[in-house]
Coordinates of C-alpha atoms and ligand atoms in Angstrom, one line a residue:
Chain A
X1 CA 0.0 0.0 0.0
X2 CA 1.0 3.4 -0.9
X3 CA -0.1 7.1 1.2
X4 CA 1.5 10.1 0.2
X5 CA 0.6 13.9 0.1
X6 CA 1.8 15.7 -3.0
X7 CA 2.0 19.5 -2.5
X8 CA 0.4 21.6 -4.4
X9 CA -1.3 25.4 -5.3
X10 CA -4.7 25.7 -5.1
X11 CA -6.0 26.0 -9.1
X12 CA -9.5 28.1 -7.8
X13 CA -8.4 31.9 -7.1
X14 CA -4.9 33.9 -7.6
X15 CA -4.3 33.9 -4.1
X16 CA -1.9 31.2 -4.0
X17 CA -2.8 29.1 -1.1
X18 CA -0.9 25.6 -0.9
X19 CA -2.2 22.3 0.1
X20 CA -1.5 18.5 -0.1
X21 CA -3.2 16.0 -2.3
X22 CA -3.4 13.1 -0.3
X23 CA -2.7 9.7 -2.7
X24 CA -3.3 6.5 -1.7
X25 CA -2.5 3.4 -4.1
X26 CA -2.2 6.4 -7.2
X27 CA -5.9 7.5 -6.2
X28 CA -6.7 10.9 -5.4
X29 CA -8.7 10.6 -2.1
X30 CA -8.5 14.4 -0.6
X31 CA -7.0 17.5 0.4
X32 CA -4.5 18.6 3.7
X33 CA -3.7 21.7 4.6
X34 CA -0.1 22.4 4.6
X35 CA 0.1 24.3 7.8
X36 CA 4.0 25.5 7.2
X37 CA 3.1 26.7 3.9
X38 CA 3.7 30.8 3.9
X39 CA 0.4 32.0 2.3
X40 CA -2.1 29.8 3.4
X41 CA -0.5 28.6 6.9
X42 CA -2.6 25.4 7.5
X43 CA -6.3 27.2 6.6
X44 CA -8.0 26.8 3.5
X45 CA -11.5 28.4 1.9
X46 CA -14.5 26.1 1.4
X47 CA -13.2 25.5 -2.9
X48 CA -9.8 25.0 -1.6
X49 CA -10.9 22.2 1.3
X50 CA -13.1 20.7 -1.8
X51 CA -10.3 20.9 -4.8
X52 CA -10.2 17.0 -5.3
X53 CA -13.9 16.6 -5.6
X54 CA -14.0 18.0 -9.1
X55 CA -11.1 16.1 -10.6
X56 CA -12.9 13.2 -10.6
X57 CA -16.6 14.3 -10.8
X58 CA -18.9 12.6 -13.0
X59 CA -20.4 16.5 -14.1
X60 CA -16.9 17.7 -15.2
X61 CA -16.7 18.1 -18.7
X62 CA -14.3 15.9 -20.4
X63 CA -15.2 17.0 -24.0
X64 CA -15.6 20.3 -25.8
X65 CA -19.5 21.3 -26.5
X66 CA -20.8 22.6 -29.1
X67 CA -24.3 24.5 -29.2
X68 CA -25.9 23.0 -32.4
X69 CA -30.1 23.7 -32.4
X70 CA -30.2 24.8 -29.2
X71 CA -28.7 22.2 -27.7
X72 CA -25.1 21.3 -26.9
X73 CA -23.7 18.6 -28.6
X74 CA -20.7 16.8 -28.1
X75 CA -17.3 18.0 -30.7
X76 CA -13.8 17.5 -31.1
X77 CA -11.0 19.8 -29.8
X78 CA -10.4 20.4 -33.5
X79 CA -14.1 21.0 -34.6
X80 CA -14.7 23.2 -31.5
X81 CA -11.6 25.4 -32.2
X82 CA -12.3 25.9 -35.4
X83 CA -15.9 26.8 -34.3
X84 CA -14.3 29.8 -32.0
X85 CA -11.6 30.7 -34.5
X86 CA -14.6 31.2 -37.2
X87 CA -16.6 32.9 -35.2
X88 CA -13.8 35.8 -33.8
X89 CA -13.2 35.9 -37.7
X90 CA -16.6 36.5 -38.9
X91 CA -17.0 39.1 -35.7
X92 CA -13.8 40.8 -36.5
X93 CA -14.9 40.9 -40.1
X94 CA -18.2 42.4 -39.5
X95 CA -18.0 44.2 -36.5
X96 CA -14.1 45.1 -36.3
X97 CA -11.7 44.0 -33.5
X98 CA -13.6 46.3 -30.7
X99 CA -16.6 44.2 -30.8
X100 CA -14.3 41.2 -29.3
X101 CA -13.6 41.1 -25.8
X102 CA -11.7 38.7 -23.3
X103 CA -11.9 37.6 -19.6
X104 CA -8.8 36.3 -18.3
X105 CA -8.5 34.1 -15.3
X106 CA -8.1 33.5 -11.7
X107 CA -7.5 30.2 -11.9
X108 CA -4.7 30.4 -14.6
X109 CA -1.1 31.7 -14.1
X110 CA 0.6 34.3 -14.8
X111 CA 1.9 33.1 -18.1
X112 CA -1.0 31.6 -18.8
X113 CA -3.0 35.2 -18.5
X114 CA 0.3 37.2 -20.4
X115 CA -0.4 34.6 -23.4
X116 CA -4.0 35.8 -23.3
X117 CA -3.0 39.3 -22.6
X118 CA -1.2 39.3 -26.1
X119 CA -3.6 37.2 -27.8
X120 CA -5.9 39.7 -27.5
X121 CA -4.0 42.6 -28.5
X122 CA -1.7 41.1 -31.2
X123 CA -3.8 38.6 -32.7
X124 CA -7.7 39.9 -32.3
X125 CA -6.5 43.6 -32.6
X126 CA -8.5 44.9 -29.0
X127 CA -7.5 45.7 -26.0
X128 CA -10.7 44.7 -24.5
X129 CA -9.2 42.7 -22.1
X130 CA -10.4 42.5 -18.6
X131 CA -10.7 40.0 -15.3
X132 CA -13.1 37.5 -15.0
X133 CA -14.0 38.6 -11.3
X134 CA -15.7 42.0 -13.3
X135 CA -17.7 39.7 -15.2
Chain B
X1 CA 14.7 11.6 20.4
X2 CA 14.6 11.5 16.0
X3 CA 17.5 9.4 15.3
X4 CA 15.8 6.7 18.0
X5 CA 12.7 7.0 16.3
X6 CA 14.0 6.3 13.1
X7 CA 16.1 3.7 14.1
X8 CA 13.3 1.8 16.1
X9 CA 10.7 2.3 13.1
X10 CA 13.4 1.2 10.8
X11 CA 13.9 -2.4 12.9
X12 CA 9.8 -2.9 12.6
X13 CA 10.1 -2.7 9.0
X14 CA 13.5 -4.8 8.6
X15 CA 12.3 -7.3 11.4
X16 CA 9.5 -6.9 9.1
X17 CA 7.2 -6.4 12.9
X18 CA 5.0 -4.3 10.8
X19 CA 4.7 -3.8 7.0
X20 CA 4.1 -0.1 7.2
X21 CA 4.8 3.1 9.5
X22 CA 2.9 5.6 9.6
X23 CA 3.9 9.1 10.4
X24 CA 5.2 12.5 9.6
X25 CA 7.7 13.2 6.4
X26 CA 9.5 16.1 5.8
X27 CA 10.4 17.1 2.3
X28 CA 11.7 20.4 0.5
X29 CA 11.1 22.1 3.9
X30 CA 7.1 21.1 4.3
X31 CA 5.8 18.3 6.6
X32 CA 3.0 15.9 5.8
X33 CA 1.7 12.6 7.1
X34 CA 3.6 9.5 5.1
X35 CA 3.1 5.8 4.8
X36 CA 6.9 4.4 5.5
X37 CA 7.1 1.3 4.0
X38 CA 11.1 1.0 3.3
X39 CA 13.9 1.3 6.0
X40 CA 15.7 3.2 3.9
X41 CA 12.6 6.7 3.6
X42 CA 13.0 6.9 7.5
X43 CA 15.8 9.8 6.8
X44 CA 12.7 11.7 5.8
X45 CA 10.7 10.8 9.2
X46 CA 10.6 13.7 11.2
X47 CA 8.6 14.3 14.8
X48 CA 7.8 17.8 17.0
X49 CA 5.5 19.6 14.7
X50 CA 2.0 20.5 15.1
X51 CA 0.5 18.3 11.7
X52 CA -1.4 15.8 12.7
X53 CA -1.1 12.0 11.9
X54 CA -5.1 11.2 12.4
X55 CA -7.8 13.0 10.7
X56 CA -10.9 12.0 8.9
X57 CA -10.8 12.0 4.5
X58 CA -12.9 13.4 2.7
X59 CA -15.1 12.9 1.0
X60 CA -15.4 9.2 2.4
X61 CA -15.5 10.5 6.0
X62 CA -13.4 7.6 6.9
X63 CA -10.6 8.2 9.6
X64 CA -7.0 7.8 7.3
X65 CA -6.2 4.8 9.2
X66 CA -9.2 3.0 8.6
X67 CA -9.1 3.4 5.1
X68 CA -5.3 1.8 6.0
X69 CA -7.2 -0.9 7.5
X70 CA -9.9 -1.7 5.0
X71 CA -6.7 -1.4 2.2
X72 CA -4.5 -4.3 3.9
X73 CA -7.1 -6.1 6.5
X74 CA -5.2 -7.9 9.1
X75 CA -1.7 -6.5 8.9
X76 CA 0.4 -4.8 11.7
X77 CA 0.6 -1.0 11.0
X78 CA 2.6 1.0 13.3
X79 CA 1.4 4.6 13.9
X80 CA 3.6 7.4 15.3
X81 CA 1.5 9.7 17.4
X82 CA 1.6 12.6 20.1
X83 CA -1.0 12.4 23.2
X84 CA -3.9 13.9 20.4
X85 CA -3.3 11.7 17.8
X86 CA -3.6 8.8 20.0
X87 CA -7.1 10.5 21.8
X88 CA -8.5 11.2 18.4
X89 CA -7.4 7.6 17.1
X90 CA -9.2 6.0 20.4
X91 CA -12.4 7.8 19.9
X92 CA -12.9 6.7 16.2
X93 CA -12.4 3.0 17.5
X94 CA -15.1 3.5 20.2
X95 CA -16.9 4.1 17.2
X96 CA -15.8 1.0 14.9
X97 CA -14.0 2.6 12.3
X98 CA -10.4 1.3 13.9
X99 CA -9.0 -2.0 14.8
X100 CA -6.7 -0.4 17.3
X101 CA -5.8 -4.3 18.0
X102 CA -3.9 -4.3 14.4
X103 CA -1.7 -0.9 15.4
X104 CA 1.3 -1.1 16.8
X105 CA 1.0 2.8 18.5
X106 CA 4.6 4.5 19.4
X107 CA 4.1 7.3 20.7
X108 CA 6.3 10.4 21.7
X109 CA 5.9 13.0 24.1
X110 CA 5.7 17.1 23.9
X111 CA 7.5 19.7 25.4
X112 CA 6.0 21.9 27.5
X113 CA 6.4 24.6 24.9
X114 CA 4.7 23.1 22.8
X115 CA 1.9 22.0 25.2
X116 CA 1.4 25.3 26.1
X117 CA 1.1 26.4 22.6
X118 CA -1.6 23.9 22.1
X119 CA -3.5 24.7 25.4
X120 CA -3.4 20.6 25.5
X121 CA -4.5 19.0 28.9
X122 CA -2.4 16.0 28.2
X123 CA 0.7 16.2 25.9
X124 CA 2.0 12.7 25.9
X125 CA 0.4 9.3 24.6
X126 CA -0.5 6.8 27.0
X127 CA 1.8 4.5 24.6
X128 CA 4.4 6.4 25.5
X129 CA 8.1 5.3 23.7
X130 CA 10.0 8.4 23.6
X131 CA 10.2 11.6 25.0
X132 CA 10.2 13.0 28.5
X133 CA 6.0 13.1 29.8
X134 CA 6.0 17.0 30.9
X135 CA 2.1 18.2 32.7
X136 CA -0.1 19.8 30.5
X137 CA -1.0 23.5 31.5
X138 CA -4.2 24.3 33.3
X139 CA -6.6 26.4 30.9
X140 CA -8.5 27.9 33.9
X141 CA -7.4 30.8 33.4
X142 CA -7.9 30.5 29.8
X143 CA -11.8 29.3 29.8
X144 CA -11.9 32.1 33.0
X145 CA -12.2 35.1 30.2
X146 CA -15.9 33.6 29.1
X147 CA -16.6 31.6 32.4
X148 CA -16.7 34.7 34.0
X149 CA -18.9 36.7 31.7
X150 CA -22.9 37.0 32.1
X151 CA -25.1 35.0 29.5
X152 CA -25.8 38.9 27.7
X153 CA -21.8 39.4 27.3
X154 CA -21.2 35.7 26.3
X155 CA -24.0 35.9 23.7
X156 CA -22.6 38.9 22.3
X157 CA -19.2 37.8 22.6
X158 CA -19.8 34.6 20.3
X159 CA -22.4 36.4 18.2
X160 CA -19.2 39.1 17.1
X161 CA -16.9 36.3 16.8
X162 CA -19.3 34.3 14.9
X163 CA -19.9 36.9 12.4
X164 CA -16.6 36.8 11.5
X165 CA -17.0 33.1 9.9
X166 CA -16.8 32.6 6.4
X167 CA -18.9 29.0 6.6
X168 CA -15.2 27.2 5.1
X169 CA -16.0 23.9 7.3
X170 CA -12.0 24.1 8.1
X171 CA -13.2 23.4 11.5
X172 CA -14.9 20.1 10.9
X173 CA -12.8 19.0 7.9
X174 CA -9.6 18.9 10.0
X175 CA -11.4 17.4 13.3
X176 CA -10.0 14.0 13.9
X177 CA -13.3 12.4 15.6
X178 CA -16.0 14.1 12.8
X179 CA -16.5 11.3 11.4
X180 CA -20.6 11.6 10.8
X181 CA -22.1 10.6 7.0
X182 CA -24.2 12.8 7.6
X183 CA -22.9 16.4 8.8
X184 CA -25.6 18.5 10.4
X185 CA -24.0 21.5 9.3
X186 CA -24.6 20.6 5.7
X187 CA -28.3 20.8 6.4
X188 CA -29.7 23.8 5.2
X189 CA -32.4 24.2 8.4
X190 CA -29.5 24.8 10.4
X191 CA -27.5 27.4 8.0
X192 CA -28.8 27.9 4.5
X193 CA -26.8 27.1 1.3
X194 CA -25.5 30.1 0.4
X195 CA -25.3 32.3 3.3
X196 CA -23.1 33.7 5.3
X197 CA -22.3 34.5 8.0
X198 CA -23.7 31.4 8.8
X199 CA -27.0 31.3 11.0
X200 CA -25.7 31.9 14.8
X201 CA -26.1 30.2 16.8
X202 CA -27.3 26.8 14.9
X203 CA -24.1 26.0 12.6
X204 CA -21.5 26.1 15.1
X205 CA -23.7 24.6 18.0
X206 CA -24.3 22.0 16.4
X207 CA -20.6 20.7 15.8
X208 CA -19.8 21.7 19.2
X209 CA -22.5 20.1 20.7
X210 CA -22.6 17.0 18.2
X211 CA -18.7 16.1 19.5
X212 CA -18.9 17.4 23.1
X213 CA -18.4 14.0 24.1
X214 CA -15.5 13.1 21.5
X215 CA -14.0 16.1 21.3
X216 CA -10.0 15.4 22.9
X217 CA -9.1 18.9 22.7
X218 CA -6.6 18.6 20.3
X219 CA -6.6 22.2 18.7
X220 CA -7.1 21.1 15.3
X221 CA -10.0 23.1 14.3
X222 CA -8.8 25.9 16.0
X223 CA -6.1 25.8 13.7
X224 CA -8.2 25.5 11.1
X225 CA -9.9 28.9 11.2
X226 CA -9.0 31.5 8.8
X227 CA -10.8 33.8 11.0
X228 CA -9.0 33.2 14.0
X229 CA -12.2 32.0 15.9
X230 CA -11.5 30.9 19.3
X231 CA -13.2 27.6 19.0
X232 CA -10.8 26.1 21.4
X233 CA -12.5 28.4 23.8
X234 CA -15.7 26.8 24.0
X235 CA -14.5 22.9 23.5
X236 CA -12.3 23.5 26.5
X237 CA -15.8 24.4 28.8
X238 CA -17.6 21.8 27.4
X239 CA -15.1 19.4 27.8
X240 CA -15.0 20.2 31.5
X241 CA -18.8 20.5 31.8
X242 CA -18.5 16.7 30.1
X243 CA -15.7 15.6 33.0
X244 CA -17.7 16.8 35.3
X245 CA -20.9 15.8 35.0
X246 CA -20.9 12.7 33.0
X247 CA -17.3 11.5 34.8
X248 CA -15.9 11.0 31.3
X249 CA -12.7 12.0 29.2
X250 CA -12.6 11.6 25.8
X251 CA -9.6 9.5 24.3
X252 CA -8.4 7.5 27.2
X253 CA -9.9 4.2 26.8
X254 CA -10.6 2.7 23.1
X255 CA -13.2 -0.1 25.0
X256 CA -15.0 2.9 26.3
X257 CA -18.3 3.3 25.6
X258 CA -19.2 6.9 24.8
X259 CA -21.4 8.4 27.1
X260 CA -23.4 9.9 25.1
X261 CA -24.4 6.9 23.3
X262 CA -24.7 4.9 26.4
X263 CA -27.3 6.0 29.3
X264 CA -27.0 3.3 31.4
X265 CA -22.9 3.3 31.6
X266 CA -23.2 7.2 32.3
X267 CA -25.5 6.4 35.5
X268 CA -23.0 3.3 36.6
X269 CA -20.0 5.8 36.3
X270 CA -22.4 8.5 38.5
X271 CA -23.0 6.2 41.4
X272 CA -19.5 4.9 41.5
X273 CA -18.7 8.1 41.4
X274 CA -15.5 7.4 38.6
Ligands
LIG1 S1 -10.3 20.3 19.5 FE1 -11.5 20.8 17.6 S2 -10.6 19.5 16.0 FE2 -9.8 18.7 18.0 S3 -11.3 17.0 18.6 FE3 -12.1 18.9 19.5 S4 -13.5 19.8 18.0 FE4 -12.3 18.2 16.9
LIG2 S1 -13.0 27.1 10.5 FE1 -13.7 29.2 11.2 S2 -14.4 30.3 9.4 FE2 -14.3 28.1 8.8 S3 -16.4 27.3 9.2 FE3 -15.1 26.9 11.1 S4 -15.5 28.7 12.4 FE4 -16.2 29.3 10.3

């Protein structure tokens, strides 16, 4: 038998609290506060006490959807990309670049968010970029 | 005290005594609860800090070393454990979710630093292996701030620090003997979905009152609280109000019955007077 706690940061806000996932036998059966850990010292907000409950949750979503008719549809990564990238195209097209705008996230990091930063700018042409907590 | 530790765990495992220890590891700086199972990881075995080995998963609401148990049925597992582990372990077998019969239990003592830190009424395990047993301090004086109040200041003295709560069930989630399927402050009479702060006095009575006769006053929710709550506070008067009336400390005997759950025991022990 295996039991181990893996540390990690929370992926719900920017605040950067730290936990453990505890693993037993490679299965991910819940979450420890680290309670030497700098930011969140051993206390933890009701998401971050609840982080391994959606990894393996029967409602995540596990493929890209696709509204077709009103109702979402199942697609591939490919088919739904394409969908978005057609769509900014046509809007861009029509409308111009200032009728695009983006939400970055919390739950991404910094990289993450400077990639969409420039996206934005660079590649739709707006710098209607803004965080999701104004949403 | 460490290197003995490590050296005694390590002959369990060789003398293969026990197929696993449990305890504390430290790595990159961080300490955790581990599952030794070769000689050779006890360099990473470390002892003296305030992470506890016993505490209930989630969400299975299973105690950590019952799902052990119910992984390897049968087999010796040794568990390292300060005074509270040990209390918190005991209560969870009075409820049949540990064989304490398949443990080997080492335990270690606290310093009085650290005892005092914890407010803890009894920083050493009754299987005592290492350390030097030091008393635990007397939190009269700590319980005398609210003892002494009248029922108007003590209302509005919880009521303010209640208000403070941000309903992030740290307190229950890191409580070694909450162990319900069923958590009463889940149900939405008692503190609605999506409220906070959370209905006073309902949500927090009911965990205090729900464990007043488990609860071995081992600080963990306390801990716990973003908000700095003194919920230590409170357990330490009930706990009292429990020794007192009912005769009964929680954690000291795993055959035990809990008094709550057994009337009749509760009258035996009030005309013996124990
Ligand atoms: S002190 Fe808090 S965490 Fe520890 S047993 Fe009592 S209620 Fe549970
Ligand atoms: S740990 Fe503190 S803030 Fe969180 S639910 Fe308990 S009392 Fe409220």
């Amino acid at each position: 038998m295996n039991y181990e706690n893996v540390l990690t940061t929370c992926p719900y806000c920017g605040a950067g609290c730290n936990f453990y996932l505890q693993i037993m036998d490679g299965e991910l059966v819940g979450v420890l506060p680290c309670k030497d850990h700098p930011v969140s010292q051993g206390k933890l907000c009701i998401k971050g006490w609840t982080a391994n409950e959606f990894v393996t949750s029967p409602e995540r979503l596990t493929k890209p959807l696709i509204k077709r008719d009103g109702k979402f549809v199942e697609a591939s990564w490919d088919e739904a990309l394409d969908a978005v990238a057609a769509k900014f195209k046509a809007t861009r097209e029509n409308h111009g670049p200032d009728a695009l705008a983006v939400l970055a996230s919390a739950k991404i990091t910094n990289e993450e968010n400077y990639a969409l930063m420039k996206f934005t700018r660079a590649v739709l042409g707006t710098n209607n970029i803004d965080h999701c907590a104004r949403l | 005290m460490l290197t003995e530790i490590r050296k005694h765990c390590a002959d369990l495992l060789t003398r293969k005594q026990v197929a696993a220890v449990y305890g504390l590891r430290e790595r990159d700086g961080h300490t955790a609860p581990y599952l030794f199972t070769r000689a050779e990881d006890l360099d990473g075995l470390t002892v003296g800090t305030k992470v506890p080995v016993t505490f209930t998963l989630r969400p299975a609401k299973k105690n950590i070393i019952s799902a052990f148990q119910e992984k390897c049925p049968g087999q010796k597992i040794a568990v390292l454990v300060r005074g509270c582990d040990e209390r918190g372990l005991y209560e969870v077998a009075k409820r049949g979710q540990i064989q304490v019969a398949d443990l080997a239990i080492i335990g270690y003592a606290c310093d009085a630093d650290q005892a005092r830190a914890c407010h803890c009424p009894r920083p050493h395990p009754q299987n005592l292996k290492f350390g030097e047993k030091v008393q635990g301090p007397s939190n009269e004086a700590f319980i005398a701030k609210i003892v002494n109040m009248s029922v108007a200041e003590r209302e509005a003295f919880w009521r303010a620090q209640f208000s403070k709560c941000i309903k992030c069930y740290g307190c229950r989630n890191s409580c070694p003997v909450c162990i319900c399927k069923e958590c009463w402050m889940e149900n939405d009479a008692f503190s609605p979905t999506g409220w906070l702060p959370p209905d006073f006095p309902m949500f927090h009575f009911v965990h205090f009152y729900h464990l007043s006769d488990s609860c071995i006053e081992c600080g963990a929710c306390v801990d716990a609280c973003p908000m700095d709550i003194p919920l230590n506070l409170i357990r330490k008067v009930l706990s009292k109000k429990v020794q007192e009336e009912l005769f009964y400390t929680a954690g000291q005997d795993p055959e035990e019955k809990p008094p709550l759950a057994s009337r009749e025991e509760a009258k035996e022990r009030l005309e013996k007077g124990i």
